[in-house]
Amino acid sequence: GILYQIAHAAVMTTFALWCGRLDVLFNAFGVLFGLVSGCHTIGWLINSTSMESVPFETGIKAFAMWLENTREADKGRQSRRQIKDL
């Protein structure tokens, strides 16, 4: 649980300090935070909800659902056109 996460953070920070790469650790954290936050926000904008506990899945699922809804709407238009042409 939480102790594992605290221990992991301590090990990563200690290792980064030992290697003199604390800046790389902070840059990696910033990039990952930005990526997850961006994907979550895009998914929320597309679908107006957060669907998963893993934020980047929200963006992927919302985009897939949008594509599926668009495809179903196109199918509906095509079938109405075919009926109309009869």
Coordinates of N, CA, C and O in Angstrom, one line a residue:
G1 N 0.8 -1.2 0.0 CA 0.0 0.0 0.0 C 0.9 1.3 0.0 O 1.8 1.4 -0.8
I2 N 0.5 2.1 0.9 CA 1.2 3.5 0.9 C 2.6 3.4 1.4 O 3.5 4.1 0.9
L3 N 3.0 2.4 2.2 CA 4.4 2.3 2.7 C 5.3 1.8 1.5 O 6.4 2.3 1.4
Y4 N 4.7 1.0 0.6 CA 5.5 0.6 -0.6 C 5.7 1.8 -1.5 O 6.8 1.9 -2.0
Q5 N 4.7 2.6 -1.6 CA 4.9 3.8 -2.5 C 5.9 4.8 -1.9 O 6.7 5.4 -2.6
I6 N 5.9 5.0 -0.6 CA 6.8 5.9 0.1 C 8.3 5.3 -0.1 O 9.2 6.0 -0.4
A7 N 8.4 4.0 0.2 CA 9.7 3.3 0.0 C 10.2 3.4 -1.4 O 11.4 3.7 -1.6
H8 N 9.3 3.3 -2.4 CA 9.7 3.4 -3.8 C 10.2 4.8 -4.1 O 11.3 5.0 -4.7
A9 N 9.5 5.8 -3.6 CA 9.9 7.2 -3.8 C 11.3 7.4 -3.2 O 12.2 8.1 -3.8
A10 N 11.5 6.9 -2.0 CA 12.8 7.1 -1.3 C 13.9 6.4 -2.0 O 15.0 7.0 -2.2
V11 N 13.7 5.2 -2.5 CA 14.7 4.5 -3.3 C 15.1 5.2 -4.5 O 16.3 5.4 -4.9
M12 N 14.1 5.7 -5.3 CA 14.3 6.4 -6.5 C 15.1 7.7 -6.3 O 16.0 8.0 -7.0
T13 N 14.6 8.4 -5.2 CA 15.3 9.7 -4.9 C 16.7 9.5 -4.5 O 17.7 10.2 -4.9
T14 N 17.0 8.5 -3.6 CA 18.3 8.2 -3.2 C 19.2 7.7 -4.3 O 20.4 8.2 -4.4
F15 N 18.7 6.9 -5.2 CA 19.5 6.5 -6.4 C 19.8 7.6 -7.3 O 20.9 7.7 -7.8
A16 N 18.8 8.5 -7.5 CA 19.1 9.7 -8.4 C 20.1 10.6 -7.7 O 21.0 11.1 -8.4
L17 N 20.1 10.8 -6.4 CA 21.1 11.6 -5.7 C 22.5 11.0 -5.8 O 23.5 11.6 -6.1
W18 N 22.5 9.7 -5.6 CA 23.8 8.9 -5.7 C 24.4 9.0 -7.0 O 25.6 9.1 -7.2
C19 N 23.6 9.0 -8.1 CA 24.1 9.1 -9.5 C 24.3 10.5 -9.9 O 24.7 10.8 -11.1
G20 N 23.8 11.5 -9.1 CA 23.9 12.9 -9.6 C 22.9 13.2 -10.7 O 23.1 14.1 -11.5
R21 N 21.8 12.5 -10.7 CA 20.8 12.7 -11.7 C 19.4 13.1 -11.2 O 18.4 12.7 -11.7
L22 N 19.4 13.9 -10.1 CA 18.1 14.3 -9.6 C 17.3 15.1 -10.6 O 16.0 15.0 -10.7
D23 N 18.0 15.9 -11.5 CA 17.3 16.6 -12.5 C 16.6 15.7 -13.5 O 15.4 16.0 -13.9
V24 N 17.2 14.6 -13.8 CA 16.5 13.7 -14.8 C 15.3 13.1 -14.1 O 14.2 12.9 -14.8
L25 N 15.3 12.7 -12.8 CA 14.2 12.2 -12.1 C 13.0 13.2 -12.1 O 11.9 12.8 -12.4
F26 N 13.3 14.5 -11.8 CA 12.3 15.5 -11.8 C 11.7 15.7 -13.2 O 10.5 15.9 -13.4
N27 N 12.6 15.7 -14.3 CA 12.1 15.8 -15.7 C 11.2 14.7 -16.0 O 10.2 14.9 -16.7
A28 N 11.6 13.5 -15.7 CA 10.8 12.3 -16.0 C 9.4 12.4 -15.3 O 8.4 12.1 -15.9
F29 N 9.4 12.8 -14.0 CA 8.2 13.0 -13.3 C 7.3 14.0 -14.0 O 6.1 13.8 -14.1
G30 N 7.9 15.1 -14.4 CA 7.1 16.2 -15.0 C 6.5 15.7 -16.4 O 5.3 16.0 -16.7
V31 N 7.3 15.0 -17.2 CA 6.8 14.5 -18.4 C 5.6 13.5 -18.2 O 4.6 13.6 -18.9
L32 N 5.8 12.6 -17.3 CA 4.8 11.6 -17.0 C 3.5 12.2 -16.5 O 2.4 11.9 -16.9
F33 N 3.7 13.2 -15.6 CA 2.5 13.9 -15.0 C 1.8 14.6 -16.1 O 0.6 14.6 -16.2
G34 N 2.5 15.3 -17.0 CA 1.9 16.1 -18.1 C 1.2 15.1 -19.1 O 0.1 15.4 -19.5
L35 N 1.8 14.0 -19.4 CA 1.2 13.0 -20.3 C -0.1 12.5 -19.8 O -1.1 12.5 -20.4
V36 N -0.1 12.0 -18.5 CA -1.3 11.5 -17.9 C -2.4 12.5 -17.7 O -3.5 12.3 -18.1
S37 N -2.0 13.7 -17.3 CA -3.0 14.8 -17.1 C -3.6 15.2 -18.5 O -4.8 15.4 -18.6
G38 N -2.7 15.3 -19.5 CA -3.2 15.7 -20.8 C -4.2 14.7 -21.4 O -5.3 15.0 -21.9
C39 N -3.8 13.4 -21.3 CA -4.7 12.3 -21.8 C -6.0 12.3 -21.0 O -7.1 12.1 -21.6
H40 N -6.0 12.5 -19.7 CA -7.2 12.5 -18.9 C -8.1 13.6 -19.3 O -9.3 13.5 -19.5
T41 N -7.5 14.8 -19.5 CA -8.3 16.0 -19.8 C -8.9 15.9 -21.2 O -10.1 16.2 -21.4
I42 N -8.1 15.4 -22.2 CA -8.7 15.1 -23.5 C -9.9 14.2 -23.5 O -10.9 14.4 -24.1
G43 N -9.7 13.1 -22.7 CA -10.8 12.1 -22.6 C -12.0 12.7 -22.0 O -13.1 12.5 -22.4
W44 N -11.8 13.6 -20.9 CA -12.9 14.2 -20.3 C -13.6 15.2 -21.2 O -14.8 15.3 -21.2
L45 N -12.8 15.9 -22.0 CA -13.4 16.9 -23.0 C -14.3 16.1 -24.1 O -15.3 16.6 -24.5
I46 N -13.8 15.0 -24.5 CA -14.5 14.2 -25.6 C -15.7 13.6 -25.0 O -16.8 13.6 -25.6
N47 N -15.6 13.0 -23.8 CA -16.7 12.2 -23.3 C -17.4 12.8 -22.0 O -18.4 12.3 -21.5
S48 N -16.9 13.9 -21.5 CA -17.4 14.6 -20.3 C -17.5 13.7 -19.1 O -18.3 14.0 -18.2
T49 N -16.6 12.7 -19.0 CA -16.5 11.9 -17.8 C -15.2 11.2 -17.7 O -14.6 11.0 -18.7
S50 N -14.8 10.8 -16.6 CA -13.6 10.0 -16.4 C -14.0 8.6 -16.2 O -14.8 8.3 -15.2
M51 N -13.6 7.7 -17.0 CA -14.2 6.3 -17.0 C -13.3 5.3 -16.3 O -13.8 4.3 -15.9
E52 N -12.0 5.6 -16.1 CA -11.1 4.6 -15.6 C -10.3 5.1 -14.4 O -10.2 6.3 -14.3
S53 N -9.8 4.2 -13.6 CA -8.9 4.6 -12.5 C -7.6 5.0 -13.1 O -6.8 5.7 -12.4
V54 N -7.2 4.5 -14.2 CA -5.9 4.9 -14.9 C -6.3 6.0 -15.9 O -6.9 5.8 -16.9
P55 N -5.9 7.2 -15.6 CA -6.3 8.4 -16.4 C -6.1 8.3 -17.9 O -6.9 8.8 -18.6
F56 N -5.0 7.7 -18.3 CA -4.8 7.8 -19.8 C -5.8 6.9 -20.5 O -6.0 7.1 -21.7
E57 N -6.4 5.9 -19.8 CA -7.4 5.1 -20.5 C -8.6 5.9 -20.8 O -9.3 5.6 -21.8
T58 N -8.9 6.9 -20.1 CA -10.1 7.8 -20.3 C -10.0 8.4 -21.7 O -10.9 8.4 -22.5
G59 N -8.8 8.9 -22.1 CA -8.6 9.5 -23.4 C -8.8 8.5 -24.5 O -9.4 8.7 -25.5
I60 N -8.2 7.3 -24.3 CA -8.3 6.3 -25.3 C -9.7 5.8 -25.5 O -10.2 5.7 -26.6
K61 N -10.4 5.5 -24.4 CA -11.7 5.0 -24.5 C -12.7 6.0 -25.0 O -13.6 5.7 -25.8
A62 N -12.5 7.2 -24.6 CA -13.4 8.3 -25.1 C -13.3 8.5 -26.6 O -14.3 8.6 -27.3
F63 N -12.1 8.4 -27.1 CA -11.8 8.6 -28.5 C -12.4 7.4 -29.3 O -13.1 7.5 -30.3
A64 N -12.3 6.2 -28.7 CA -12.8 5.0 -29.4 C -14.3 5.0 -29.4 O -15.0 4.7 -30.4
M65 N -14.9 5.5 -28.3 CA -16.4 5.6 -28.2 C -16.9 6.6 -29.2 O -17.9 6.5 -29.8
W66 N -16.2 7.7 -29.3 CA -16.6 8.8 -30.3 C -16.5 8.2 -31.7 O -17.4 8.5 -32.5
L67 N -15.5 7.5 -32.0 CA -15.4 6.9 -33.4 C -16.5 5.9 -33.6 O -17.1 5.9 -34.7
E68 N -16.8 5.1 -32.6 CA -17.9 4.1 -32.7 C -19.3 4.9 -32.9 O -20.1 4.5 -33.8
N69 N -19.5 5.9 -32.2 CA -20.8 6.6 -32.3 C -20.9 7.3 -33.7 O -21.9 7.4 -34.3
T70 N -19.7 7.8 -34.1 CA -19.7 8.5 -35.5 C -20.0 7.4 -36.5 O -20.8 7.7 -37.5
R71 N -19.4 6.3 -36.4 CA -19.7 5.2 -37.4 C -21.1 4.7 -37.4 O -21.7 4.6 -38.4
E72 N -21.7 4.6 -36.2 CA -23.1 4.2 -36.1 C -24.0 5.3 -36.7 O -25.0 4.9 -37.3
A73 N -23.7 6.5 -36.5 CA -24.5 7.6 -37.1 C -24.4 7.6 -38.6 O -25.4 7.8 -39.3
D74 N -23.2 7.3 -39.1 CA -23.1 7.2 -40.6 C -23.8 6.0 -41.1 O -24.5 6.2 -42.2
K75 N -23.9 4.9 -40.4 CA -24.6 3.8 -40.9 C -26.1 4.1 -40.9 O -26.8 3.7 -41.8
G76 N -26.6 4.8 -39.9 CA -28.0 5.2 -39.8 C -28.4 6.1 -41.0 O -29.4 6.0 -41.6
R77 N -27.5 7.0 -41.3 CA -27.7 7.9 -42.5 C -27.8 7.1 -43.8 O -28.6 7.4 -44.6
Q78 N -26.9 6.2 -43.9 CA -26.8 5.4 -45.1 C -28.1 4.5 -45.3 O -28.7 4.4 -46.4
S79 N -28.6 3.9 -44.2 CA -29.7 3.1 -44.3 C -31.0 3.9 -44.6 O -31.9 3.5 -45.3
R80 N -31.1 5.1 -44.0 CA -32.2 6.0 -44.3 C -32.2 6.4 -45.8 O -33.2 6.5 -46.5
R81 N -31.0 6.6 -46.4 CA -30.8 7.0 -47.8 C -31.3 5.8 -48.6 O -32.0 6.0 -49.7
Q82 N -30.9 4.6 -48.3 CA -31.3 3.4 -49.1 C -32.8 3.2 -49.1 O -33.4 2.9 -50.1
I83 N -33.4 3.4 -47.9 CA -34.9 3.3 -47.8 C -35.5 4.4 -48.7 O -36.5 4.2 -49.4
K84 N -35.0 5.6 -48.6 CA -35.5 6.7 -49.4 C -35.4 6.5 -50.9 O -36.3 6.8 -51.7
D85 N -34.3 5.8 -51.3 CA -34.1 5.5 -52.7 C -35.0 4.5 -53.2 O -35.3 4.4 -54.4
L86 N -35.6 3.6 -52.4 CA -36.5 2.6 -52.8 C -37.8 3.2 -53.2 O -38.5 3.1 -54.0

